[in-house]
Amino acid sequence: MALNVIMLGPPGAGKGTQAERFARTRGIPKISTGDILREAVSMGTEIGKRAKAIMDRGELVSDEVMIGIVGERLARADAHSGFILDGFPRTVAQATALDRLMDGRDPLIVIDIVVPERELVRRLSTRMICSNCGHNAPVEDGSQTVCSLCGGRMVQRADDSQDVVLERLKIYRSNTKPLVDFYRARPTFRSINGAQPPDKVAADLVTAIAAAGSGRPATAGVDDVTLGGSR
Ligand SMILES: [Zn+2]
């Protein structure tokens, strides 16, 4: 069975990193909407031209155009034995359209990376800074302990943008809650606990995707992880 995976999860959950890692080990493409949008525009496909015209006017690309671009990408040969989508769908309308695109293909495996809000706030409002050269990076998944530039030790530094972080999470919650509700009842839906070390999250992701793909019923997951602090 093809591994047709979509990943849901808040900013700071380490979704992109985990998707990248899974895609690499399985030899399937990781498809992010930002990347394919840029690609369609540079390749000058029909839909790419439409997207470029919209962006040139400074407008947001509509669901319809986004779906068209995702559809073109998923139809390519390298996605036939599977793909992992990162950043799509973002709305129920996009999810409904994606279901139509999946007609005649293996079912979507939906992975929701759950991280309690207080942990997200900590990650998003803290930066790692190199004690040697001053290079800094966000604490997306807590994995950077060694500077990618000089190999020096990365230490945490508090950032003062908590309000910005809380606003980002609020927007995420209002957009994504309906999406999680849309998928939750499916036998191929799995939640994994993103509040763990990256290697453990990666291992849980592999297990969850295998279980979802085999049609085994969901065991007790992390549906009971409390989203502490949600208002
Ligand atoms: Zn450094």
PDB file of C-alpha atoms and ligand atoms in Angstrom:
ATOM      1  CA  MET A   1       0.000   0.000   0.000  1.00  0.00           C
ATOM      2  CA  ALA A   2       1.204   3.501  -0.845  1.00  0.00           C
ATOM      3  CA  LEU A   3       2.031   5.690   2.125  1.00  0.00           C
ATOM      4  CA  ASN A   4      -0.113   8.726   1.408  1.00  0.00           C
ATOM      5  CA  VAL A   5       0.497  10.768   4.518  1.00  0.00           C
ATOM      6  CA  ILE A   6      -0.654  14.170   5.685  1.00  0.00           C
ATOM      7  CA  MET A   7       0.681  15.807   8.830  1.00  0.00           C
ATOM      8  CA  LEU A   8      -1.286  18.109  11.090  1.00  0.00           C
ATOM      9  CA  GLY A   9       0.262  19.892  14.015  1.00  0.00           C
ATOM     10  CA  PRO A  10       0.774  23.356  15.452  1.00  0.00           C
ATOM     11  CA  PRO A  11       3.736  25.617  14.738  1.00  0.00           C
ATOM     12  CA  GLY A  12       6.567  24.456  16.980  1.00  0.00           C
ATOM     13  CA  ALA A  13       5.538  20.784  16.868  1.00  0.00           C
ATOM     14  CA  GLY A  14       8.507  19.884  14.684  1.00  0.00           C
ATOM     15  CA  LYS A  15       6.203  18.789  11.861  1.00  0.00           C
ATOM     16  CA  GLY A  16       8.418  19.881   8.974  1.00  0.00           C
ATOM     17  CA  THR A  17      11.522  18.257  10.450  1.00  0.00           C
ATOM     18  CA  GLN A  18       9.711  14.997  11.129  1.00  0.00           C
ATOM     19  CA  ALA A  19       8.108  14.956   7.670  1.00  0.00           C
ATOM     20  CA  GLU A  20      11.509  15.536   6.067  1.00  0.00           C
ATOM     21  CA  ARG A  21      13.075  12.742   8.074  1.00  0.00           C
ATOM     22  CA  PHE A  22      10.314  10.229   7.321  1.00  0.00           C
ATOM     23  CA  ALA A  23      10.340  11.084   3.617  1.00  0.00           C
ATOM     24  CA  ARG A  24      14.089  10.613   3.410  1.00  0.00           C
ATOM     25  CA  THR A  25      14.112   7.210   5.129  1.00  0.00           C
ATOM     26  CA  ARG A  26      11.194   5.931   3.008  1.00  0.00           C
ATOM     27  CA  GLY A  27      12.290   7.423  -0.290  1.00  0.00           C
ATOM     28  CA  ILE A  28       8.979   9.217  -0.814  1.00  0.00           C
ATOM     29  CA  PRO A  29       8.705  12.931  -1.579  1.00  0.00           C
ATOM     30  CA  LYS A  30       7.997  15.439   1.172  1.00  0.00           C
ATOM     31  CA  ILE A  31       5.633  17.914  -0.416  1.00  0.00           C
ATOM     32  CA  SER A  32       5.238  21.340   1.106  1.00  0.00           C
ATOM     33  CA  THR A  33       2.899  23.860  -0.472  1.00  0.00           C
ATOM     34  CA  GLY A  34       5.498  26.631  -0.383  1.00  0.00           C
ATOM     35  CA  ASP A  35       7.939  24.495  -2.365  1.00  0.00           C
ATOM     36  CA  ILE A  36       5.461  23.290  -4.987  1.00  0.00           C
ATOM     37  CA  LEU A  37       4.041  26.761  -5.447  1.00  0.00           C
ATOM     38  CA  ARG A  38       7.508  28.125  -6.219  1.00  0.00           C
ATOM     39  CA  GLU A  39       8.154  25.113  -8.459  1.00  0.00           C
ATOM     40  CA  ALA A  40       4.907  25.433 -10.446  1.00  0.00           C
ATOM     41  CA  VAL A  41       5.616  29.116 -10.979  1.00  0.00           C
ATOM     42  CA  SER A  42       9.174  28.507 -12.168  1.00  0.00           C
ATOM     43  CA  MET A  43       8.085  25.611 -14.424  1.00  0.00           C
ATOM     44  CA  GLY A  44       5.437  27.871 -15.946  1.00  0.00           C
ATOM     45  CA  THR A  45       2.602  25.323 -15.767  1.00  0.00           C
ATOM     46  CA  GLU A  46      -0.878  26.647 -16.560  1.00  0.00           C
ATOM     47  CA  ILE A  47      -1.835  26.741 -12.904  1.00  0.00           C
ATOM     48  CA  GLY A  48       1.613  28.093 -12.015  1.00  0.00           C
ATOM     49  CA  LYS A  49       0.987  31.051 -14.314  1.00  0.00           C
ATOM     50  CA  ARG A  50      -2.338  31.721 -12.621  1.00  0.00           C
ATOM     51  CA  ALA A  51      -0.677  31.524  -9.198  1.00  0.00           C
ATOM     52  CA  LYS A  52       2.041  33.936 -10.279  1.00  0.00           C
ATOM     53  CA  ALA A  53      -0.522  36.457 -11.547  1.00  0.00           C
ATOM     54  CA  ILE A  54      -2.329  36.289  -8.200  1.00  0.00           C
ATOM     55  CA  MET A  55       0.869  36.678  -6.181  1.00  0.00           C
ATOM     56  CA  ASP A  56       2.073  39.508  -8.429  1.00  0.00           C
ATOM     57  CA  ARG A  57      -1.088  41.374  -7.493  1.00  0.00           C
ATOM     58  CA  GLY A  58      -0.137  40.805  -3.847  1.00  0.00           C
ATOM     59  CA  GLU A  59      -3.104  38.548  -3.177  1.00  0.00           C
ATOM     60  CA  LEU A  60      -3.256  35.200  -1.417  1.00  0.00           C
ATOM     61  CA  VAL A  61      -3.466  32.119  -3.603  1.00  0.00           C
ATOM     62  CA  SER A  62      -7.015  30.770  -3.422  1.00  0.00           C
ATOM     63  CA  ASP A  63      -7.964  27.272  -2.307  1.00  0.00           C
ATOM     64  CA  GLU A  64      -8.829  26.451  -5.904  1.00  0.00           C
ATOM     65  CA  VAL A  65      -5.391  27.327  -7.255  1.00  0.00           C
ATOM     66  CA  MET A  66      -3.641  25.679  -4.317  1.00  0.00           C
ATOM     67  CA  ILE A  67      -5.644  22.482  -4.869  1.00  0.00           C
ATOM     68  CA  GLY A  68      -4.788  22.568  -8.571  1.00  0.00           C
ATOM     69  CA  ILE A  69      -1.095  22.826  -7.806  1.00  0.00           C
ATOM     70  CA  VAL A  70      -1.205  20.058  -5.198  1.00  0.00           C
ATOM     71  CA  GLY A  71      -3.139  17.913  -7.686  1.00  0.00           C
ATOM     72  CA  GLU A  72      -0.456  18.380 -10.343  1.00  0.00           C
ATOM     73  CA  ARG A  73       2.255  17.507  -7.865  1.00  0.00           C
ATOM     74  CA  LEU A  74       0.534  14.370  -6.536  1.00  0.00           C
ATOM     75  CA  ALA A  75       0.004  13.112 -10.087  1.00  0.00           C
ATOM     76  CA  ARG A  76       3.741  12.979 -10.738  1.00  0.00           C
ATOM     77  CA  ALA A  77       5.440   9.580 -10.912  1.00  0.00           C
ATOM     78  CA  ASP A  78       7.559   9.975  -7.768  1.00  0.00           C
ATOM     79  CA  ALA A  79       4.397  10.342  -5.645  1.00  0.00           C
ATOM     80  CA  HIS A  80       2.774   7.127  -6.881  1.00  0.00           C
ATOM     81  CA  SER A  81       4.183   4.963  -4.103  1.00  0.00           C
ATOM     82  CA  GLY A  82       3.502   7.594  -1.502  1.00  0.00           C
ATOM     83  CA  PHE A  83       4.129  11.116  -0.291  1.00  0.00           C
ATOM     84  CA  ILE A  84       4.107  13.125   2.865  1.00  0.00           C
ATOM     85  CA  LEU A  85       2.285  16.445   2.674  1.00  0.00           C
ATOM     86  CA  ASP A  86       3.392  19.234   4.992  1.00  0.00           C
ATOM     87  CA  GLY A  87       1.271  22.352   5.283  1.00  0.00           C
ATOM     88  CA  PHE A  88      -1.689  21.077   3.263  1.00  0.00           C
ATOM     89  CA  PRO A  89      -4.596  20.847   3.733  1.00  0.00           C
ATOM     90  CA  ARG A  90      -5.095  23.886   5.959  1.00  0.00           C
ATOM     91  CA  THR A  91      -8.865  24.166   5.633  1.00  0.00           C
ATOM     92  CA  VAL A  92     -11.808  21.776   5.460  1.00  0.00           C
ATOM     93  CA  ALA A  93     -12.447  22.955   1.884  1.00  0.00           C
ATOM     94  CA  GLN A  94      -8.900  21.920   0.945  1.00  0.00           C
ATOM     95  CA  ALA A  95      -9.333  18.614   2.790  1.00  0.00           C
ATOM     96  CA  THR A  96     -12.536  17.854   0.881  1.00  0.00           C
ATOM     97  CA  ALA A  97     -10.787  18.622  -2.413  1.00  0.00           C
ATOM     98  CA  LEU A  98      -7.837  16.443  -1.399  1.00  0.00           C
ATOM     99  CA  ASP A  99     -10.238  13.534  -0.843  1.00  0.00           C
ATOM    100  CA  ARG A 100     -11.399  13.953  -4.439  1.00  0.00           C
ATOM    101  CA  LEU A 101      -7.784  13.977  -5.639  1.00  0.00           C
ATOM    102  CA  MET A 102      -7.272  10.705  -3.764  1.00  0.00           C
ATOM    103  CA  ASP A 103     -10.080   8.960  -5.648  1.00  0.00           C
ATOM    104  CA  GLY A 104      -8.793   5.581  -6.784  1.00  0.00           C
ATOM    105  CA  ARG A 105      -5.644   5.819  -4.668  1.00  0.00           C
ATOM    106  CA  ASP A 106      -4.800   4.303  -1.299  1.00  0.00           C
ATOM    107  CA  PRO A 107      -6.439   6.078   1.639  1.00  0.00           C
ATOM    108  CA  LEU A 108      -4.857   9.074   3.308  1.00  0.00           C
ATOM    109  CA  ILE A 109      -2.987   8.425   6.520  1.00  0.00           C
ATOM    110  CA  VAL A 110      -3.552  11.397   8.797  1.00  0.00           C
ATOM    111  CA  ILE A 111      -1.050  12.114  11.553  1.00  0.00           C
ATOM    112  CA  ASP A 112      -1.782  14.786  14.143  1.00  0.00           C
ATOM    113  CA  ILE A 113       1.248  15.809  16.190  1.00  0.00           C
ATOM    114  CA  VAL A 114      -0.084  16.873  19.575  1.00  0.00           C
ATOM    115  CA  VAL A 115       1.938  19.164  21.837  1.00  0.00           C
ATOM    116  CA  PRO A 116       0.546  20.825  24.967  1.00  0.00           C
ATOM    117  CA  GLU A 117       0.231  24.572  24.546  1.00  0.00           C
ATOM    118  CA  ARG A 118       2.587  25.518  27.368  1.00  0.00           C
ATOM    119  CA  GLU A 119       5.320  23.439  25.722  1.00  0.00           C
ATOM    120  CA  LEU A 120       4.661  25.122  22.357  1.00  0.00           C
ATOM    121  CA  VAL A 121       4.891  28.531  23.997  1.00  0.00           C
ATOM    122  CA  ARG A 122       8.193  27.541  25.556  1.00  0.00           C
ATOM    123  CA  ARG A 123       9.565  26.289  22.249  1.00  0.00           C
ATOM    124  CA  LEU A 124       8.320  29.185  20.158  1.00  0.00           C
ATOM    125  CA  SER A 125       9.358  31.883  22.595  1.00  0.00           C
ATOM    126  CA  THR A 126      12.828  30.505  23.243  1.00  0.00           C
ATOM    127  CA  ARG A 127      15.783  30.600  20.923  1.00  0.00           C
ATOM    128  CA  MET A 128      18.931  28.543  20.962  1.00  0.00           C
ATOM    129  CA  ILE A 129      22.079  30.606  20.716  1.00  0.00           C
ATOM    130  CA  CYS A 130      25.611  29.322  20.120  1.00  0.00           C
ATOM    131  CA  SER A 131      27.841  30.016  23.111  1.00  0.00           C
ATOM    132  CA  ASN A 132      30.811  30.211  20.730  1.00  0.00           C
ATOM    133  CA  CYS A 133      29.825  32.147  17.588  1.00  0.00           C
ATOM    134  CA  GLY A 134      26.422  33.632  18.453  1.00  0.00           C
ATOM    135  CA  HIS A 135      24.506  31.778  15.710  1.00  0.00           C
ATOM    136  CA  ASN A 136      20.866  31.396  16.774  1.00  0.00           C
ATOM    137  CA  ALA A 137      17.925  29.185  15.848  1.00  0.00           C
ATOM    138  CA  PRO A 138      14.398  28.589  17.130  1.00  0.00           C
ATOM    139  CA  VAL A 139      13.750  25.709  19.514  1.00  0.00           C
ATOM    140  CA  GLU A 140      11.420  23.975  17.072  1.00  0.00           C
ATOM    141  CA  ASP A 141      11.935  20.483  18.390  1.00  0.00           C
ATOM    142  CA  GLY A 142      14.625  20.893  21.014  1.00  0.00           C
ATOM    143  CA  SER A 143      17.088  19.014  18.861  1.00  0.00           C
ATOM    144  CA  GLN A 144      19.762  21.625  18.288  1.00  0.00           C
ATOM    145  CA  THR A 145      22.322  21.171  21.018  1.00  0.00           C
ATOM    146  CA  VAL A 146      25.319  21.663  18.728  1.00  0.00           C
ATOM    147  CA  CYS A 147      25.821  24.731  16.534  1.00  0.00           C
ATOM    148  CA  SER A 148      25.358  23.887  12.874  1.00  0.00           C
ATOM    149  CA  LEU A 149      27.988  26.468  11.919  1.00  0.00           C
ATOM    150  CA  CYS A 150      30.871  25.944  14.329  1.00  0.00           C
ATOM    151  CA  GLY A 151      29.983  22.897  16.438  1.00  0.00           C
ATOM    152  CA  GLY A 152      29.844  25.034  19.579  1.00  0.00           C
ATOM    153  CA  ARG A 153      27.336  24.382  22.354  1.00  0.00           C
ATOM    154  CA  MET A 154      23.820  25.810  21.841  1.00  0.00           C
ATOM    155  CA  VAL A 155      22.197  27.294  24.941  1.00  0.00           C
ATOM    156  CA  GLN A 156      18.644  28.538  25.427  1.00  0.00           C
ATOM    157  CA  ARG A 157      17.787  32.197  25.526  1.00  0.00           C
ATOM    158  CA  ALA A 158      14.360  33.580  26.292  1.00  0.00           C
ATOM    159  CA  ASP A 159      12.704  35.690  23.624  1.00  0.00           C
ATOM    160  CA  ASP A 160      10.230  38.449  24.526  1.00  0.00           C
ATOM    161  CA  SER A 161       7.618  37.792  21.862  1.00  0.00           C
ATOM    162  CA  GLN A 162       5.118  35.776  23.927  1.00  0.00           C
ATOM    163  CA  ASP A 163       2.154  37.797  22.658  1.00  0.00           C
ATOM    164  CA  VAL A 164       3.110  37.039  19.061  1.00  0.00           C
ATOM    165  CA  VAL A 165       3.479  33.367  19.939  1.00  0.00           C
ATOM    166  CA  LEU A 166       0.087  33.224  21.659  1.00  0.00           C
ATOM    167  CA  GLU A 167      -1.540  34.928  18.667  1.00  0.00           C
ATOM    168  CA  ARG A 168       0.028  32.416  16.243  1.00  0.00           C
ATOM    169  CA  LEU A 169      -1.271  29.524  18.341  1.00  0.00           C
ATOM    170  CA  LYS A 170      -4.728  31.069  18.596  1.00  0.00           C
ATOM    171  CA  ILE A 171      -4.935  31.368  14.800  1.00  0.00           C
ATOM    172  CA  TYR A 172      -3.691  27.813  14.443  1.00  0.00           C
ATOM    173  CA  ARG A 173      -6.329  26.483  16.843  1.00  0.00           C
ATOM    174  CA  SER A 174      -9.229  28.215  15.149  1.00  0.00           C
ATOM    175  CA  ASN A 175      -8.128  27.041  11.684  1.00  0.00           C
ATOM    176  CA  THR A 176      -7.121  23.519  12.562  1.00  0.00           C
ATOM    177  CA  LYS A 177      -9.715  22.367  15.049  1.00  0.00           C
ATOM    178  CA  PRO A 178     -12.320  21.850  12.265  1.00  0.00           C
ATOM    179  CA  LEU A 179      -9.686  20.017  10.221  1.00  0.00           C
ATOM    180  CA  VAL A 180      -8.869  17.594  13.036  1.00  0.00           C
ATOM    181  CA  ASP A 181     -12.606  17.060  13.561  1.00  0.00           C
ATOM    182  CA  PHE A 182     -12.953  16.359   9.831  1.00  0.00           C
ATOM    183  CA  TYR A 183     -10.400  13.541   9.978  1.00  0.00           C
ATOM    184  CA  ARG A 184     -10.609  12.207  13.529  1.00  0.00           C
ATOM    185  CA  ALA A 185     -13.197   9.487  12.937  1.00  0.00           C
ATOM    186  CA  ARG A 186     -11.243   7.847  10.112  1.00  0.00           C
ATOM    187  CA  PRO A 187      -9.570   4.492  10.793  1.00  0.00           C
ATOM    188  CA  THR A 188      -6.358   5.908   9.298  1.00  0.00           C
ATOM    189  CA  PHE A 189      -6.195   8.863  11.719  1.00  0.00           C
ATOM    190  CA  ARG A 190      -3.507   8.773  14.419  1.00  0.00           C
ATOM    191  CA  SER A 191      -2.355  11.225  17.067  1.00  0.00           C
ATOM    192  CA  ILE A 192       1.221  11.137  18.234  1.00  0.00           C
ATOM    193  CA  ASN A 193       2.822  12.849  21.203  1.00  0.00           C
ATOM    194  CA  GLY A 194       5.086  15.628  19.938  1.00  0.00           C
ATOM    195  CA  ALA A 195       6.248  16.620  23.429  1.00  0.00           C
ATOM    196  CA  GLN A 196       9.062  14.076  23.430  1.00  0.00           C
ATOM    197  CA  PRO A 197      12.661  14.043  22.191  1.00  0.00           C
ATOM    198  CA  PRO A 198      12.805  14.192  18.350  1.00  0.00           C
ATOM    199  CA  ASP A 199      14.086  10.605  18.016  1.00  0.00           C
ATOM    200  CA  LYS A 200      11.155   9.296  20.042  1.00  0.00           C
ATOM    201  CA  VAL A 201       8.675  11.348  17.997  1.00  0.00           C
ATOM    202  CA  ALA A 202      10.254   9.955  14.809  1.00  0.00           C
ATOM    203  CA  ALA A 203       9.910   6.393  16.123  1.00  0.00           C
ATOM    204  CA  ASP A 204       6.280   6.963  17.137  1.00  0.00           C
ATOM    205  CA  LEU A 205       5.604   8.440  13.702  1.00  0.00           C
ATOM    206  CA  VAL A 206       6.918   5.303  11.987  1.00  0.00           C
ATOM    207  CA  THR A 207       4.789   3.084  14.258  1.00  0.00           C
ATOM    208  CA  ALA A 208       1.660   5.211  13.800  1.00  0.00           C
ATOM    209  CA  ILE A 209       1.969   5.293  10.011  1.00  0.00           C
ATOM    210  CA  ALA A 210       2.538   1.534   9.850  1.00  0.00           C
ATOM    211  CA  ALA A 211      -0.472   0.875  12.089  1.00  0.00           C
ATOM    212  CA  ALA A 212      -2.709   3.279  10.194  1.00  0.00           C
ATOM    213  CA  GLY A 213      -1.615   1.794   6.870  1.00  0.00           C
ATOM    214  CA  SER A 214      -2.304  -1.762   7.990  1.00  0.00           C
ATOM    215  CA  GLY A 215      -5.831  -0.871   9.015  1.00  0.00           C
ATOM    216  CA  ARG A 216      -5.290  -1.981  12.593  1.00  0.00           C
ATOM    217  CA  PRO A 217      -7.608  -0.210  15.005  1.00  0.00           C
ATOM    218  CA  ALA A 218      -6.139   2.718  16.897  1.00  0.00           C
ATOM    219  CA  THR A 219      -4.740   1.803  20.280  1.00  0.00           C
ATOM    220  CA  ALA A 220      -4.819   4.305  23.091  1.00  0.00           C
ATOM    221  CA  GLY A 221      -2.922   7.192  21.591  1.00  0.00           C
ATOM    222  CA  VAL A 222      -2.318  10.617  22.926  1.00  0.00           C
ATOM    223  CA  ASP A 223      -5.840  11.841  22.368  1.00  0.00           C
ATOM    224  CA  ASP A 224      -5.878  12.467  26.080  1.00  0.00           C
ATOM    225  CA  VAL A 225      -2.824  14.727  26.035  1.00  0.00           C
ATOM    226  CA  THR A 226      -4.152  17.873  27.637  1.00  0.00           C
ATOM    227  CA  LEU A 227      -3.817  21.030  25.626  1.00  0.00           C
ATOM    228  CA  GLY A 228      -2.881  22.930  28.743  1.00  0.00           C
ATOM    229  CA  GLY A 229      -3.665  26.599  28.757  1.00  0.00           C
ATOM    230  CA  SER A 230      -6.095  26.590  25.859  1.00  0.00           C
ATOM    231  CA  ARG A 231      -8.598  29.333  26.311  1.00  0.00           C
TER     232      ARG A 231
HETATM  233 ZN    ZN B   1      28.527  28.477  16.552  1.00  0.00          ZN
END
